[in-house]
Amino acid sequence: MRNYYLSLMAILFLAVVSCKKDQGEHEKTHTDANGFSYETFEDDPTGLRLYTLDNGLKVYLSQNNEEPKIQTLIAVRAGSTYDPADNTGLAHYLEHMVFKGTSKIGTQDWETEKVLLDSISDLYEKHKATTDPEEKKAIYRQIDSVSQEASKYSIANEYDKMVSSLGAEGTNAFTSNEQTVYVNKIPSNELDKWLTVESERFNELVLRLFHTELEAVYEEFNRGQDSDSRKQYYAVLEGLYPTHPYGTQTTLGKSEHLKNPSMVAIHNYHDKYYVPNNMAVILSGDLEFDTTIQKVNDAFGGYESKEVTHPTFPKEQPITAPIEKEVFGPTSESVYVAFRTDGVGSKDQKIVYLIDYILANSQAGLIDLDLNQKQKVQQASSFTNFDNDYGFHLLYGMPKADQSLEEVKDLLLAEVEKIKNGEFDDWLIEAVINDLKLSEIRQYENASSVAYAHMDAFIHFQDWQEVVDFTEDLKSITKEELVNYANENYKDNYVAVYKRLGEDPNITKVENPGITPVQLNRDKQSDFITEFNKTEAPALTPQYVDYEKAIKKEETENGLPVSYILNETNDLFNLYFIFDMGQDNDKKISLATGYLDYLGTDKYTPEELKQEFYKLGINYFVSSGSDQIYVGISGLKENLPKGLELLEHLWENAKPNQETYEKYVASIMKGRDDAKTQKGNILFNGLLNYGKYGEDSRLRNIYTEAELKALDPAELVEKVKDLRNFKQRVLYYGKDPDAAVAAVSEKHNVPSELKDYPEAKVYSEQDTGGNVYFVDYDMVQSEMVFLAKGDNFDAEEMAATQLFNTYFGSGLSSIVFQEIRESKSLAYSAYSSYQMASEMDKPNYTMAYIGTQANKMPQAVDAMMELMTNMPEAKEQFEAAKEATLKKIAADRITKTSIFWSYESLKDRGIDHDMRKEMYDAIKDMSFDDLQSFFDNNIKGQDYNVLVIGNKKDVDMQALQKLGEVKELDIDYLFNYEKKEDQDLKL
């Protein structure tokens, strides 16, 4: 459950961070071989070396040698909180423009281009100054004309081309309240070239291709208008912070400011905050400390520092009575209840953090057990967020059918009252702290997670020692302190925001002013990139997995096959029992595994069972998919025997309960109602499945409400218990595999003869072409997927597929992105890919996506279809894509449990070895003619089913009819959610 909220926070660019104190005695200062001073920190699991260059630039270095890659982050303490009040959205728009190059990157003739860019800047100032609508339009036509002329001297996407040529992954950036962060993950041998690019990029800001990127920001703003959760979240912030920028302005900005940008203001903001003493270079991965800091200093040490003063804001007045707000939209209803706290480094941060996990930890928190386990609400949880000035603690709930949002709010607040009354077990505090320690172990296994933790510390002015000590410091907090704090701070001082079904009367759509497509000049290159390409980094040697050696084989005493992989990193383990059957073999099995989560045994109530697992620090899981079922546990190796014993106890002794089952059915039905309000689910689940399978799909093969109610819950429990009688295999990842196998032999009892799986239902994928499936949905934008069924999976095409996707359809330097977004500004999001089947004898698919304003859709469709019919030939771009693909394979390492799961995926495709060697060798020898042949055979001339979701009153239905026969589908029909109580029961 908590994962949902962490994902939500990630989308909103928020992070849970730790307290700040003065530098402590546990920090040590050292000097390396080159004379650079750095700090280290006691008991630091990340092994951080923190450097401060002479110009104030912070450099965070940490090592992780699992793969030859380095996660890079360049962080700036500058975000939407510091946007001028009359230019909101500025920091975010600046983030977009930092990708456009400098006077050296992205230009053919800087002196000529600069004159035109200065003219464009002056025109934008005139545009901003006038209030006459007609005069604004006239000025914008001038801007468009001069921009078209300026584009003749620009070269689009040179930055993206360069980092792509390194084999970089995840190239992106994000802006939040107090941060703007630029992201790449690079092969470690490409560090020098990456530094060459970044030191030039951050040395200077050039606002080229400004108005086309502004169109992209308009699209992003309009996409935000379609996000009910974002609107609800912003309403919370408005209530919590009525006078602070946290609540008065958003990262995307106000529509009137987006429509009246100032290039001068953007330059001023950049000059103020993008200075070395307000920035950090964060590198985590396969690096050498002494040589790396020397290289970073060579690249960035020459930057000139400036005095930086971040704005301060008047203190918010206390909230003395509940503040209640409503937002409306088409998605499912929910309520947020938020309490304002002080920010990072405040005295109460640790206490609030601990209270939050006592309330909701996904297993044994008060909300988890009292509300979710007992099915008193459809869903509930909580999370915290701490920024520099303030933080908040937010409780979240979704109602059951016929339950009001006010009732959900009261139930959430009742759990807070239990904290205030001390109505929670004493052991829970220690268990929460142990759980957090386990989470830290998992987090710091990964170089990227380490880098983001260091980033948080920098943005929030944190002493890293305090981050290291944070969880341990929680031990000093007593139950009495928690109770006292809760009574003092959790009163009627909350903000409640009700998200209700209905039309939003406050939708603001930024209309595109209309632009002339700019020139990309993809056949040109700057002197900078010419010199850049002359430098060759030492090549990495690809490493391939010998699965026979990497996956060890064993057998339990009762004959179960065991595959195991040693964990050489820490003391965590994963244990899986795998059944190669699923919902396709038995329609009831997914119902049964879901029902098990709400049951107790003859020894434990459902709540007690969750508590026992949590005390052990063990997570258990029982899940089913279409063709596999997983039952297992994970946690600390020392608790494996007890955890397995508890799992087996549940497996053997689960007790059905009719009342619990009735609530479970009601929850399923409410979940269906909620699911059909989510546009992403409608498009990428409902429409996509319908486009492939038609009526007879796995998605539509579900029980009706009457059928669900008629099922015997005892039968479902027996389904789960009977699993142990079917063929199964074991996967173990951890230390001491002999002890793990012995524990399975002792505690997992199975009969000597295991049953074969029931025959699986087969769903036939239909031919595509000539159909346009449309769903009417209340939204600002419209979204479309083109889907074409291709030939069956062929391993020989894996290499060409990967190269094609890199060159043509995915990434910032791809053909599709350049043409549809960069040149024509027809969509914020557009991509295309050739998707290979996950199983042998199954078809591949060509898929393309466009998300844009409804009035742009016809032009965007034309642009996409032209590309899908006639692939542009850009030989330099092809060579760059080829080089990038080879470098990614060379830097790729399959480790830990990924070894097993990658082998499983290969076997599903009829392959018994690591295919990357064949792919690498094939790509090395590929020419553009080979790629063209692949395109002609697999992409060009395909017959598409077109899947569309949008507001019918805005979508050009006549334009859709040109693509095929338009069939408007009812959402209930799409998912087969009609109630069919009167039909014959088919159990």
PDB file of C-alpha atoms in Angstrom, residues 110-284:
ATOM      1  CA  TRP A 110      26.293  31.688 -33.049  1.00  0.00           C
ATOM      2  CA  GLU A 111      26.877  35.325 -33.935  1.00  0.00           C
ATOM      3  CA  THR A 112      24.007  35.386 -36.410  1.00  0.00           C
ATOM      4  CA  GLU A 113      21.750  33.261 -34.215  1.00  0.00           C
ATOM      5  CA  LYS A 114      22.385  35.456 -31.162  1.00  0.00           C
ATOM      6  CA  VAL A 115      21.100  38.564 -32.929  1.00  0.00           C
ATOM      7  CA  LEU A 116      17.868  36.767 -33.735  1.00  0.00           C
ATOM      8  CA  LEU A 117      17.517  35.334 -30.213  1.00  0.00           C
ATOM      9  CA  ASP A 118      17.986  38.804 -28.724  1.00  0.00           C
ATOM     10  CA  SER A 119      15.265  40.052 -31.048  1.00  0.00           C
ATOM     11  CA  ILE A 120      12.959  37.255 -29.895  1.00  0.00           C
ATOM     12  CA  SER A 121      13.672  38.175 -26.273  1.00  0.00           C
ATOM     13  CA  ASP A 122      12.755  41.812 -26.950  1.00  0.00           C
ATOM     14  CA  LEU A 123       9.544  40.717 -28.644  1.00  0.00           C
ATOM     15  CA  TYR A 124       8.579  38.612 -25.637  1.00  0.00           C
ATOM     16  CA  GLU A 125       9.071  41.633 -23.377  1.00  0.00           C
ATOM     17  CA  LYS A 126       6.747  43.638 -25.641  1.00  0.00           C
ATOM     18  CA  HIS A 127       4.305  40.731 -25.644  1.00  0.00           C
ATOM     19  CA  LYS A 128       4.347  40.595 -21.846  1.00  0.00           C
ATOM     20  CA  ALA A 129       3.931  44.349 -21.463  1.00  0.00           C
ATOM     21  CA  THR A 130       0.837  44.779 -23.625  1.00  0.00           C
ATOM     22  CA  THR A 131      -2.652  43.847 -22.508  1.00  0.00           C
ATOM     23  CA  ASP A 132      -4.268  44.247 -25.921  1.00  0.00           C
ATOM     24  CA  PRO A 133      -5.228  40.737 -27.171  1.00  0.00           C
ATOM     25  CA  GLU A 134      -4.906  41.652 -30.834  1.00  0.00           C
ATOM     26  CA  GLU A 135      -1.541  43.279 -30.291  1.00  0.00           C
ATOM     27  CA  LYS A 136      -0.388  40.159 -28.433  1.00  0.00           C
ATOM     28  CA  LYS A 137      -1.386  38.010 -31.399  1.00  0.00           C
ATOM     29  CA  ALA A 138       0.449  40.285 -33.795  1.00  0.00           C
ATOM     30  CA  ILE A 139       3.594  40.212 -31.679  1.00  0.00           C
ATOM     31  CA  TYR A 140       3.391  36.446 -31.407  1.00  0.00           C
ATOM     32  CA  ARG A 141       3.249  36.178 -35.174  1.00  0.00           C
ATOM     33  CA  GLN A 142       6.480  38.172 -35.227  1.00  0.00           C
ATOM     34  CA  ILE A 143       7.969  35.853 -32.612  1.00  0.00           C
ATOM     35  CA  ASP A 144       6.994  32.876 -34.715  1.00  0.00           C
ATOM     36  CA  SER A 145       8.523  34.394 -37.835  1.00  0.00           C
ATOM     37  CA  VAL A 146      11.821  35.336 -36.202  1.00  0.00           C
ATOM     38  CA  SER A 147      11.959  31.966 -34.438  1.00  0.00           C
ATOM     39  CA  GLN A 148      11.619  30.229 -37.791  1.00  0.00           C
ATOM     40  CA  GLU A 149      14.539  32.272 -39.089  1.00  0.00           C
ATOM     41  CA  ALA A 150      16.623  31.609 -35.959  1.00  0.00           C
ATOM     42  CA  SER A 151      16.040  27.884 -36.266  1.00  0.00           C
ATOM     43  CA  LYS A 152      17.982  27.915 -39.535  1.00  0.00           C
ATOM     44  CA  TYR A 153      21.127  28.441 -37.450  1.00  0.00           C
ATOM     45  CA  SER A 154      20.296  26.099 -34.580  1.00  0.00           C
ATOM     46  CA  ILE A 155      20.850  22.363 -34.347  1.00  0.00           C
ATOM     47  CA  ALA A 156      18.206  20.571 -32.318  1.00  0.00           C
ATOM     48  CA  ASN A 157      19.014  18.033 -29.631  1.00  0.00           C
ATOM     49  CA  GLU A 158      22.800  18.213 -29.727  1.00  0.00           C
ATOM     50  CA  TYR A 159      23.007  17.733 -25.975  1.00  0.00           C
ATOM     51  CA  ASP A 160      20.764  14.678 -26.190  1.00  0.00           C
ATOM     52  CA  LYS A 161      22.778  13.299 -29.095  1.00  0.00           C
ATOM     53  CA  MET A 162      26.005  13.602 -27.141  1.00  0.00           C
ATOM     54  CA  VAL A 163      24.813  11.949 -23.946  1.00  0.00           C
ATOM     55  CA  SER A 164      23.026   9.279 -25.976  1.00  0.00           C
ATOM     56  CA  SER A 165      26.300   8.541 -27.761  1.00  0.00           C
ATOM     57  CA  LEU A 166      27.807   7.823 -24.348  1.00  0.00           C
ATOM     58  CA  GLY A 167      25.223   5.125 -23.738  1.00  0.00           C
ATOM     59  CA  ALA A 168      23.511   7.264 -21.095  1.00  0.00           C
ATOM     60  CA  GLU A 169      20.221   6.089 -19.625  1.00  0.00           C
ATOM     61  CA  GLY A 170      17.391   7.958 -17.937  1.00  0.00           C
ATOM     62  CA  THR A 171      18.378  11.352 -19.334  1.00  0.00           C
ATOM     63  CA  ASN A 172      15.930  13.764 -17.743  1.00  0.00           C
ATOM     64  CA  ALA A 173      15.424  16.519 -15.203  1.00  0.00           C
ATOM     65  CA  PHE A 174      12.843  17.551 -12.636  1.00  0.00           C
ATOM     66  CA  THR A 175      11.827  20.625 -10.709  1.00  0.00           C
ATOM     67  CA  SER A 176      10.157  20.824  -7.319  1.00  0.00           C
ATOM     68  CA  ASN A 177       9.815  23.336  -4.508  1.00  0.00           C
ATOM     69  CA  GLU A 178      13.467  23.962  -3.724  1.00  0.00           C
ATOM     70  CA  GLN A 179      15.300  21.918  -6.296  1.00  0.00           C
ATOM     71  CA  THR A 180      16.016  21.472  -9.959  1.00  0.00           C
ATOM     72  CA  VAL A 181      17.959  18.311 -10.720  1.00  0.00           C
ATOM     73  CA  TYR A 182      19.494  17.005 -13.954  1.00  0.00           C
ATOM     74  CA  VAL A 183      19.797  13.260 -14.362  1.00  0.00           C
ATOM     75  CA  ASN A 184      21.899  10.787 -16.360  1.00  0.00           C
ATOM     76  CA  LYS A 185      23.168   7.292 -15.744  1.00  0.00           C
ATOM     77  CA  ILE A 186      26.348   6.789 -17.738  1.00  0.00           C
ATOM     78  CA  PRO A 187      28.815   3.981 -18.421  1.00  0.00           C
ATOM     79  CA  SER A 188      31.716   4.572 -16.045  1.00  0.00           C
ATOM     80  CA  ASN A 189      34.264   4.740 -18.869  1.00  0.00           C
ATOM     81  CA  GLU A 190      32.411   7.762 -20.289  1.00  0.00           C
ATOM     82  CA  LEU A 191      32.872   9.984 -17.229  1.00  0.00           C
ATOM     83  CA  ASP A 192      35.395  12.283 -18.930  1.00  0.00           C
ATOM     84  CA  LYS A 193      33.168  12.964 -21.927  1.00  0.00           C
ATOM     85  CA  TRP A 194      30.109  13.445 -19.719  1.00  0.00           C
ATOM     86  CA  LEU A 195      31.990  16.053 -17.702  1.00  0.00           C
ATOM     87  CA  THR A 196      33.039  17.787 -20.923  1.00  0.00           C
ATOM     88  CA  VAL A 197      29.400  18.145 -21.960  1.00  0.00           C
ATOM     89  CA  GLU A 198      28.027  19.140 -18.565  1.00  0.00           C
ATOM     90  CA  SER A 199      30.728  21.680 -17.779  1.00  0.00           C
ATOM     91  CA  GLU A 200      29.845  23.449 -21.025  1.00  0.00           C
ATOM     92  CA  ARG A 201      26.080  23.055 -20.570  1.00  0.00           C
ATOM     93  CA  PHE A 202      25.952  24.656 -17.126  1.00  0.00           C
ATOM     94  CA  ASN A 203      28.457  27.350 -18.000  1.00  0.00           C
ATOM     95  CA  GLU A 204      25.960  29.292 -20.089  1.00  0.00           C
ATOM     96  CA  LEU A 205      22.243  29.524 -20.834  1.00  0.00           C
ATOM     97  CA  VAL A 206      20.984  30.018 -24.383  1.00  0.00           C
ATOM     98  CA  LEU A 207      17.210  30.209 -24.864  1.00  0.00           C
ATOM     99  CA  ARG A 208      16.978  28.803 -28.378  1.00  0.00           C
ATOM    100  CA  LEU A 209      13.899  27.094 -29.815  1.00  0.00           C
ATOM    101  CA  PHE A 210      12.104  28.906 -27.008  1.00  0.00           C
ATOM    102  CA  HIS A 211       8.570  29.085 -28.353  1.00  0.00           C
ATOM    103  CA  THR A 212       8.445  25.436 -29.449  1.00  0.00           C
ATOM    104  CA  GLU A 213       9.494  24.337 -25.973  1.00  0.00           C
ATOM    105  CA  LEU A 214       6.932  26.726 -24.521  1.00  0.00           C
ATOM    106  CA  GLU A 215       4.326  24.771 -26.466  1.00  0.00           C
ATOM    107  CA  ALA A 216       5.573  21.602 -24.746  1.00  0.00           C
ATOM    108  CA  VAL A 217       5.174  23.291 -21.367  1.00  0.00           C
ATOM    109  CA  TYR A 218       1.624  24.286 -22.344  1.00  0.00           C
ATOM    110  CA  GLU A 219       0.946  20.631 -23.067  1.00  0.00           C
ATOM    111  CA  GLU A 220       2.434  19.611 -19.730  1.00  0.00           C
ATOM    112  CA  PHE A 221       0.229  22.168 -17.987  1.00  0.00           C
ATOM    113  CA  ASN A 222      -2.860  20.831 -19.750  1.00  0.00           C
ATOM    114  CA  ARG A 223      -1.928  17.266 -18.833  1.00  0.00           C
ATOM    115  CA  GLY A 224      -1.795  18.458 -15.237  1.00  0.00           C
ATOM    116  CA  GLN A 225      -5.371  19.698 -15.598  1.00  0.00           C
ATOM    117  CA  ASP A 226      -6.370  16.086 -16.274  1.00  0.00           C
ATOM    118  CA  SER A 227      -4.815  14.856 -13.016  1.00  0.00           C
ATOM    119  CA  ASP A 228      -7.380  14.882 -10.218  1.00  0.00           C
ATOM    120  CA  SER A 229      -4.801  13.711  -7.683  1.00  0.00           C
ATOM    121  CA  ARG A 230      -2.567  16.654  -8.568  1.00  0.00           C
ATOM    122  CA  LYS A 231      -5.469  19.092  -8.152  1.00  0.00           C
ATOM    123  CA  GLN A 232      -6.354  17.519  -4.818  1.00  0.00           C
ATOM    124  CA  TYR A 233      -2.753  17.721  -3.675  1.00  0.00           C
ATOM    125  CA  TYR A 234      -2.468  21.370  -4.680  1.00  0.00           C
ATOM    126  CA  ALA A 235      -5.662  22.124  -2.752  1.00  0.00           C
ATOM    127  CA  VAL A 236      -4.039  20.611   0.341  1.00  0.00           C
ATOM    128  CA  LEU A 237      -1.010  22.857  -0.102  1.00  0.00           C
ATOM    129  CA  GLU A 238      -3.202  25.924  -0.574  1.00  0.00           C
ATOM    130  CA  GLY A 239      -4.888  25.160   2.728  1.00  0.00           C
ATOM    131  CA  LEU A 240      -1.706  24.400   4.636  1.00  0.00           C
ATOM    132  CA  TYR A 241       0.312  27.327   3.280  1.00  0.00           C
ATOM    133  CA  PRO A 242      -2.047  30.200   2.382  1.00  0.00           C
ATOM    134  CA  THR A 243       0.734  32.827   2.266  1.00  0.00           C
ATOM    135  CA  HIS A 244       3.827  30.743   1.482  1.00  0.00           C
ATOM    136  CA  PRO A 245       4.855  29.826  -2.097  1.00  0.00           C
ATOM    137  CA  TYR A 246       4.383  26.152  -1.198  1.00  0.00           C
ATOM    138  CA  GLY A 247       0.680  26.924  -1.369  1.00  0.00           C
ATOM    139  CA  THR A 248       0.407  30.039  -3.502  1.00  0.00           C
ATOM    140  CA  GLN A 249       2.290  28.834  -6.580  1.00  0.00           C
ATOM    141  CA  THR A 250       2.904  25.516  -8.292  1.00  0.00           C
ATOM    142  CA  THR A 251       5.848  24.079 -10.174  1.00  0.00           C
ATOM    143  CA  LEU A 252       4.008  24.271 -13.503  1.00  0.00           C
ATOM    144  CA  GLY A 253       2.953  27.847 -12.817  1.00  0.00           C
ATOM    145  CA  LYS A 254      -0.182  29.832 -13.507  1.00  0.00           C
ATOM    146  CA  SER A 255      -1.668  29.841 -16.980  1.00  0.00           C
ATOM    147  CA  GLU A 256      -1.482  33.619 -17.362  1.00  0.00           C
ATOM    148  CA  HIS A 257       2.243  33.533 -16.573  1.00  0.00           C
ATOM    149  CA  LEU A 258       2.916  30.688 -18.999  1.00  0.00           C
ATOM    150  CA  LYS A 259       1.203  32.679 -21.734  1.00  0.00           C
ATOM    151  CA  ASN A 260       3.349  35.737 -20.972  1.00  0.00           C
ATOM    152  CA  PRO A 261       6.902  34.473 -20.462  1.00  0.00           C
ATOM    153  CA  SER A 262       9.972  36.627 -20.074  1.00  0.00           C
ATOM    154  CA  MET A 263      13.306  35.427 -21.413  1.00  0.00           C
ATOM    155  CA  VAL A 264      14.940  38.228 -19.431  1.00  0.00           C
ATOM    156  CA  ALA A 265      13.443  36.936 -16.169  1.00  0.00           C
ATOM    157  CA  ILE A 266      14.611  33.402 -16.966  1.00  0.00           C
ATOM    158  CA  HIS A 267      18.167  34.627 -17.558  1.00  0.00           C
ATOM    159  CA  ASN A 268      18.074  36.591 -14.305  1.00  0.00           C
ATOM    160  CA  TYR A 269      16.908  33.534 -12.365  1.00  0.00           C
ATOM    161  CA  HIS A 270      19.600  31.382 -13.956  1.00  0.00           C
ATOM    162  CA  ASP A 271      22.328  33.906 -13.215  1.00  0.00           C
ATOM    163  CA  LYS A 272      21.233  34.134  -9.594  1.00  0.00           C
ATOM    164  CA  TYR A 273      20.879  30.468  -8.671  1.00  0.00           C
ATOM    165  CA  TYR A 274      22.900  28.427 -11.184  1.00  0.00           C
ATOM    166  CA  VAL A 275      26.211  29.180  -9.494  1.00  0.00           C
ATOM    167  CA  PRO A 276      28.675  26.637  -8.070  1.00  0.00           C
ATOM    168  CA  ASN A 277      28.144  27.462  -4.401  1.00  0.00           C
ATOM    169  CA  ASN A 278      24.432  26.708  -4.914  1.00  0.00           C
ATOM    170  CA  MET A 279      24.967  23.457  -6.821  1.00  0.00           C
ATOM    171  CA  ALA A 280      26.160  19.906  -6.278  1.00  0.00           C
ATOM    172  CA  VAL A 281      27.596  17.222  -8.524  1.00  0.00           C
ATOM    173  CA  ILE A 282      26.510  13.838  -7.189  1.00  0.00           C
ATOM    174  CA  LEU A 283      28.113  10.666  -8.539  1.00  0.00           C
ATOM    175  CA  SER A 284      27.431   7.155  -7.279  1.00  0.00           C
TER     176      SER A 284
END
